[in-house]
Amino acid sequence: MVTTYQTDSPTAPVVYMTRDISPAGLMKAYEALGVKPKGKVAVKLSTGEGGNTHYLQPALIKDLVQRLNGTIVECNTAYAGTRNESSKHWETIKEHGFMEIAPVDLQDEEGEIEIPIEGGKRLTSDTVGSHFPNYDYYVVLSHFKGHVMGGFGGALKNISIGIASSHGKERIHSGQDEALPNAFDGDHDSFLEAMAEAATGVFNALHGNMLFINVMNNLSVDCDCDGNPHAPQMNDIGILASLDPVAVDQACVDQVYLSDNNNGPLIERMESRHAIHTVEHAVEMGLGNRNYRLIDLDA
């Protein structure tokens, strides 16, 4: 029997779930949260590496982004590819169709700033794009899938590596060991802990003015940052939403384990990379709770 962190405790954060992966299903998950973002709204997502088709498609997210009057926000990557420089990244954004549905902002195109992190053992600050404070509320749309280094990518990765500037991404990968000749060669658990700490810094800088929606489709063992990802081997699962980034990622991990449809490759990817340690350290940082109440929106 698979052990999950689902609970009936009334004090646990709520995670809403629908199996309807469609614009209507995405809207249903958002509306279930019962919040109305105020002010200038950023929609944080991955625009996907050139050659990748697994990222959240504009047709799926268009209705929600436009309902929010949101601006899609991204930062440049720290590895060679189609998004490591602003000029190339803009071309990728255009090719992937995001500019057709909403304004887009590359937050580190004009520089970067530091935000503090309290209580971290790897990072004392996080380096994010200079446009980061231009928004009052962040709606975090994450494609939950595997990742070659992190094991999986969900809400925690999206607000840590995803919101970090190109330089900030290197700092997280190195665990702030900037003496490394290659930031990607740092101690692995230090990298996972740095992700949890960067996510905590972002959440605290925004005073919790965030919501999190994870879409569990195209469940490849590889990330949307991979231009040639492995084909998905699992069936799509659904959309999960919460105000707690730890709870929504834990719920997605649990759904992978509970699946009876060729979940072995993704489980192997997560376990071989010690992926759950990011969740564990996020709890240690006080970012959220692994125990959650799951509410089925399809019931």
Short mmCIF file of C-alpha atoms in Angstrom, two decimals:
data_model
loop_
_atom_site.label_atom_id
_atom_site.label_comp_id
_atom_site.label_asym_id
_atom_site.label_seq_id
_atom_site.Cartn_x
_atom_site.Cartn_y
_atom_site.Cartn_z
CA MET A 1 0.00 0.00 0.00
CA VAL A 2 1.29 3.45 -0.92
CA THR A 3 1.67 5.86 2.00
CA THR A 4 0.56 9.41 1.24
CA TYR A 5 0.49 12.63 3.20
CA GLN A 6 -3.24 13.08 2.70
CA THR A 7 -5.09 13.72 5.96
CA ASP A 8 -8.56 14.55 7.25
CA SER A 9 -7.22 17.14 9.68
CA PRO A 10 -9.24 20.37 9.40
CA THR A 11 -6.08 22.40 10.03
CA ALA A 12 -4.16 20.97 7.07
CA PRO A 13 -3.85 23.05 3.89
CA VAL A 14 -6.33 22.17 1.17
CA VAL A 15 -5.32 20.84 -2.24
CA TYR A 16 -8.06 20.82 -4.87
CA MET A 17 -7.94 18.30 -7.70
CA THR A 18 -9.70 17.81 -11.02
CA ARG A 19 -8.93 15.26 -13.71
CA ASP A 20 -10.21 17.67 -16.35
CA ILE A 21 -7.09 19.00 -18.03
CA SER A 22 -8.74 21.68 -20.13
CA PRO A 23 -9.24 25.46 -19.97
CA ALA A 24 -12.46 24.82 -18.04
CA GLY A 25 -10.72 22.44 -15.64
CA LEU A 26 -7.93 24.94 -15.03
CA MET A 27 -10.51 27.63 -14.31
CA LYS A 28 -12.37 25.29 -11.95
CA ALA A 29 -9.20 24.59 -9.98
CA TYR A 30 -8.44 28.32 -9.75
CA GLU A 31 -11.95 29.25 -8.67
CA ALA A 32 -11.96 26.55 -5.99
CA LEU A 33 -9.17 28.40 -4.19
CA GLY A 34 -11.59 31.25 -3.49
CA VAL A 35 -9.04 34.04 -3.84
CA LYS A 36 -9.10 37.10 -6.07
CA PRO A 37 -5.61 38.44 -6.79
CA LYS A 38 -5.43 42.21 -6.48
CA GLY A 39 -3.17 44.74 -8.13
CA LYS A 40 -0.77 43.84 -10.92
CA VAL A 41 -0.79 40.08 -11.44
CA ALA A 42 2.19 38.05 -12.65
CA VAL A 43 1.60 34.59 -14.08
CA LYS A 44 4.80 32.58 -13.57
CA LEU A 45 5.29 29.63 -15.88
CA SER A 46 7.97 28.01 -18.00
CA THR A 47 7.96 29.11 -21.61
CA GLY A 48 9.70 25.84 -22.56
CA GLU A 49 13.01 25.23 -24.29
CA GLY A 50 13.03 25.31 -28.09
CA GLY A 51 12.24 21.84 -29.40
CA ASN A 52 10.16 20.94 -26.33
CA THR A 53 6.38 20.57 -26.71
CA HIS A 54 5.50 19.44 -23.16
CA TYR A 55 5.24 22.92 -21.58
CA LEU A 56 1.83 24.33 -20.63
CA GLN A 57 0.23 25.26 -23.91
CA PRO A 58 -1.13 28.78 -24.48
CA ALA A 59 -4.49 27.31 -25.50
CA LEU A 60 -4.77 25.62 -22.09
CA ILE A 61 -3.92 28.67 -19.98
CA LYS A 62 -5.30 31.52 -22.13
CA ASP A 63 -8.70 31.86 -20.44
CA LEU A 64 -7.25 31.96 -16.94
CA VAL A 65 -4.43 34.35 -17.80
CA GLN A 66 -6.85 36.73 -19.47
CA ARG A 67 -9.36 36.45 -16.61
CA LEU A 68 -6.55 37.59 -14.30
CA ASN A 69 -5.46 40.34 -16.69
CA GLY A 70 -2.08 38.79 -16.00
CA THR A 71 1.40 39.29 -17.39
CA ILE A 72 3.36 36.12 -18.09
CA VAL A 73 6.75 36.38 -16.38
CA GLU A 74 9.96 34.43 -16.91
CA CYS A 75 13.73 34.72 -16.45
CA ASN A 76 16.61 33.63 -18.64
CA THR A 77 18.23 30.25 -18.13
CA ALA A 78 21.76 29.48 -16.92
CA TYR A 79 22.63 26.85 -19.54
CA ALA A 80 23.28 27.05 -23.27
CA GLY A 81 20.10 26.79 -25.31
CA THR A 82 17.28 28.86 -26.74
CA ARG A 83 16.53 30.87 -23.57
CA ASN A 84 19.89 31.81 -22.00
CA GLU A 85 19.97 35.21 -23.69
CA SER A 86 17.06 37.64 -23.84
CA SER A 87 17.07 37.96 -27.64
CA LYS A 88 16.85 34.18 -28.08
CA HIS A 89 14.37 33.81 -25.24
CA TRP A 90 12.01 36.33 -26.85
CA GLU A 91 12.12 34.34 -30.07
CA THR A 92 11.26 31.15 -28.19
CA ILE A 93 8.42 32.88 -26.35
CA LYS A 94 7.04 34.09 -29.66
CA GLU A 95 7.42 30.71 -31.37
CA HIS A 96 5.63 28.98 -28.49
CA GLY A 97 2.66 31.32 -28.80
CA PHE A 98 2.67 33.09 -25.44
CA MET A 99 2.79 36.61 -26.87
CA GLU A 100 -0.50 35.93 -28.61
CA ILE A 101 -2.41 35.51 -25.37
CA ALA A 102 -0.92 38.03 -22.91
CA PRO A 103 1.87 40.52 -22.22
CA VAL A 104 5.18 38.84 -21.37
CA ASP A 105 7.97 40.13 -19.13
CA LEU A 106 11.53 38.77 -18.97
CA GLN A 107 12.20 39.86 -15.42
CA ASP A 108 16.00 39.79 -15.54
CA GLU A 109 16.34 41.44 -18.96
CA GLU A 110 17.32 44.74 -17.33
CA GLY A 111 19.27 43.40 -14.39
CA GLU A 112 18.77 41.67 -11.06
CA ILE A 113 18.18 42.38 -7.39
CA GLU A 114 18.71 40.53 -4.11
CA ILE A 115 15.93 39.47 -1.76
CA PRO A 116 16.74 38.21 1.75
CA ILE A 117 16.41 34.65 2.98
CA GLU A 118 16.16 34.12 6.72
CA GLY A 119 17.11 30.84 8.38
CA GLY A 120 18.73 29.19 5.37
CA LYS A 121 21.81 27.03 5.68
CA ARG A 122 22.78 27.39 2.00
CA LEU A 123 21.57 30.84 0.93
CA THR A 124 21.38 34.16 2.73
CA SER A 125 19.72 35.85 -0.26
CA ASP A 126 18.15 35.04 -3.60
CA THR A 127 19.03 36.77 -6.87
CA VAL A 128 15.93 37.53 -8.93
CA GLY A 129 15.10 39.70 -11.93
CA SER A 130 14.91 43.44 -11.34
CA HIS A 131 11.25 43.40 -12.46
CA PHE A 132 10.26 40.97 -9.68
CA PRO A 133 8.86 43.66 -7.33
CA ASN A 134 6.76 45.23 -10.09
CA TYR A 135 3.90 42.83 -9.34
CA ASP A 136 1.52 42.59 -6.41
CA TYR A 137 0.45 38.96 -6.79
CA TYR A 138 1.99 35.87 -8.41
CA VAL A 139 -0.15 33.12 -9.90
CA VAL A 140 2.21 30.16 -10.29
CA LEU A 141 1.28 27.77 -13.10
CA SER A 142 3.59 24.76 -13.03
CA HIS A 143 3.83 21.76 -15.31
CA PHE A 144 4.54 18.91 -12.90
CA LYS A 145 7.01 16.45 -14.47
CA GLY A 146 10.41 14.87 -13.90
CA HIS A 147 13.72 16.71 -13.92
CA VAL A 148 17.22 15.48 -14.68
CA MET A 149 18.70 17.10 -11.56
CA GLY A 150 15.84 17.99 -9.22
CA GLY A 151 13.98 14.71 -9.74
CA PHE A 152 10.73 16.54 -10.31
CA GLY A 153 9.66 20.06 -11.11
CA GLY A 154 6.56 21.64 -9.63
CA ALA A 155 5.63 24.74 -7.67
CA LEU A 156 8.79 24.81 -5.52
CA LYS A 157 11.09 24.64 -8.53
CA ASN A 158 9.01 27.21 -10.42
CA ILE A 159 9.36 29.84 -7.69
CA SER A 160 13.00 29.10 -6.92
CA ILE A 161 14.97 28.27 -10.07
CA GLY A 162 12.13 29.69 -12.18
CA ILE A 163 12.03 33.15 -10.60
CA ALA A 164 15.78 33.41 -10.10
CA SER A 165 17.76 35.41 -12.64
CA SER A 166 20.24 33.60 -14.84
CA HIS A 167 22.98 34.32 -12.28
CA GLY A 168 20.62 33.43 -9.45
CA LYS A 169 20.00 30.04 -11.02
CA GLU A 170 23.73 29.36 -10.94
CA ARG A 171 23.89 30.30 -7.26
CA ILE A 172 21.07 27.90 -6.42
CA HIS A 173 22.62 25.07 -8.41
CA SER A 174 25.94 25.59 -6.64
CA GLY A 175 24.34 25.75 -3.19
CA GLN A 176 26.03 29.18 -3.05
CA ASP A 177 29.45 27.58 -3.44
CA GLU A 178 30.57 30.17 -5.98
CA ALA A 179 34.13 28.82 -5.93
CA LEU A 180 32.98 25.90 -8.07
CA PRO A 181 34.36 26.03 -11.63
CA ASN A 182 30.93 24.81 -12.79
CA ALA A 183 27.86 25.73 -10.74
CA PHE A 184 26.14 22.54 -11.86
CA ASP A 185 28.80 20.37 -10.17
CA GLY A 186 27.82 21.31 -6.62
CA ASP A 187 26.77 18.94 -3.86
CA HIS A 188 23.38 17.54 -4.84
CA ASP A 189 21.52 17.88 -1.54
CA SER A 190 22.90 21.41 -1.18
CA PHE A 191 21.27 22.25 -4.51
CA LEU A 192 17.92 20.80 -3.39
CA GLU A 193 18.13 22.70 -0.11
CA ALA A 194 19.04 25.91 -1.93
CA MET A 195 15.92 25.51 -4.08
CA ALA A 196 13.75 25.22 -0.98
CA GLU A 197 15.42 28.27 0.54
CA ALA A 198 15.09 30.39 -2.60
CA ALA A 199 11.40 29.44 -2.81
CA THR A 200 10.97 30.52 0.80
CA GLY A 201 12.66 33.86 0.11
CA VAL A 202 10.33 34.53 -2.82
CA PHE A 203 7.20 33.57 -0.86
CA ASN A 204 8.18 35.76 2.09
CA ALA A 205 9.12 38.71 -0.13
CA LEU A 206 5.60 38.59 -1.56
CA HIS A 207 4.03 38.20 1.92
CA GLY A 208 2.31 35.07 0.67
CA ASN A 209 0.46 36.84 -2.14
CA MET A 210 0.69 33.73 -4.33
CA LEU A 211 -1.37 30.77 -5.46
CA PHE A 212 -0.16 27.53 -7.00
CA ILE A 213 -1.63 25.35 -9.74
CA ASN A 214 0.20 22.22 -10.91
CA VAL A 215 -0.82 20.54 -14.16
CA MET A 216 0.02 16.84 -14.29
CA ASN A 217 0.11 16.11 -18.01
CA ASN A 218 2.87 15.09 -20.43
CA LEU A 219 4.52 13.30 -17.52
CA SER A 220 7.99 12.90 -18.96
CA VAL A 221 10.96 12.11 -16.73
CA ASP A 222 12.54 15.24 -18.26
CA CYS A 223 11.87 18.92 -17.69
CA ASP A 224 10.44 21.52 -20.08
CA CYS A 225 13.97 22.97 -20.00
CA ASP A 226 15.10 19.98 -22.08
CA GLY A 227 14.92 20.58 -25.82
CA ASN A 228 14.74 16.84 -26.49
CA PRO A 229 12.80 15.32 -23.59
CA HIS A 230 11.95 11.66 -23.14
CA ALA A 231 8.43 10.83 -24.30
CA PRO A 232 5.86 10.66 -21.48
CA GLN A 233 5.26 7.11 -20.28
CA MET A 234 2.40 7.75 -17.85
CA ASN A 235 -1.15 8.79 -18.59
CA ASP A 236 -2.12 12.34 -17.63
CA ILE A 237 -3.41 12.68 -14.06
CA GLY A 238 -5.07 16.06 -13.56
CA ILE A 239 -4.78 19.58 -12.18
CA LEU A 240 -4.03 20.30 -8.51
CA ALA A 241 -4.28 23.70 -6.83
CA SER A 242 -3.43 25.09 -3.40
CA LEU A 243 -2.32 28.18 -1.53
CA ASP A 244 0.50 26.06 -0.07
CA PRO A 245 3.36 25.25 -2.48
CA VAL A 246 4.69 22.42 -0.32
CA ALA A 247 1.28 20.75 -0.06
CA VAL A 248 0.57 20.93 -3.79
CA ASP A 249 3.96 19.44 -4.71
CA GLN A 250 3.59 16.68 -2.09
CA ALA A 251 0.10 15.91 -3.40
CA CYS A 252 1.47 15.58 -6.93
CA VAL A 253 4.23 13.26 -5.75
CA ASP A 254 1.59 11.17 -3.98
CA GLN A 255 -0.51 11.02 -7.16
CA VAL A 256 2.49 9.63 -9.06
CA TYR A 257 2.94 6.87 -6.49
CA LEU A 258 -0.79 6.12 -6.46
CA SER A 259 -0.96 5.83 -10.24
CA ASP A 260 -1.16 2.32 -11.67
CA ASN A 261 -0.14 3.45 -15.15
CA ASN A 262 3.58 2.91 -15.76
CA ASN A 263 4.71 5.19 -12.96
CA GLY A 264 8.03 3.36 -12.54
CA PRO A 265 10.23 5.61 -14.70
CA LEU A 266 9.09 8.82 -13.00
CA ILE A 267 9.38 7.27 -9.55
CA GLU A 268 12.91 6.13 -10.39
CA ARG A 269 13.80 9.63 -11.57
CA MET A 270 12.48 11.19 -8.37
CA GLU A 271 14.05 8.67 -6.01
CA SER A 272 17.42 8.53 -7.75
CA ARG A 273 17.71 12.33 -7.41
CA HIS A 274 16.45 12.41 -3.78
CA ALA A 275 13.76 14.78 -5.05
CA ILE A 276 11.63 14.72 -1.92
CA HIS A 277 14.43 16.44 -0.01
CA THR A 278 13.40 19.76 -1.55
CA VAL A 279 9.96 19.28 0.01
CA GLU A 280 11.48 18.19 3.31
CA HIS A 281 13.72 21.25 3.54
CA ALA A 282 10.88 23.57 2.52
CA VAL A 283 9.01 22.29 5.59
CA GLU A 284 12.11 22.93 7.71
CA MET A 285 12.16 26.48 6.35
CA GLY A 286 8.53 26.98 7.41
CA LEU A 287 7.31 27.41 3.84
CA GLY A 288 4.41 24.98 4.08
CA ASN A 289 3.03 21.64 5.17
CA ARG A 290 3.44 18.19 3.61
CA ASN A 291 0.16 17.01 5.14
CA TYR A 292 -2.84 18.17 3.14
CA ARG A 293 -6.57 17.67 2.67
CA LEU A 294 -7.42 16.60 -0.87
CA ILE A 295 -10.75 17.83 -2.21
CA ASP A 296 -11.92 16.12 -5.40
CA LEU A 297 -13.62 18.70 -7.61
CA ASP A 298 -15.02 15.96 -9.81
CA ALA A 299 -16.87 14.13 -7.04
#
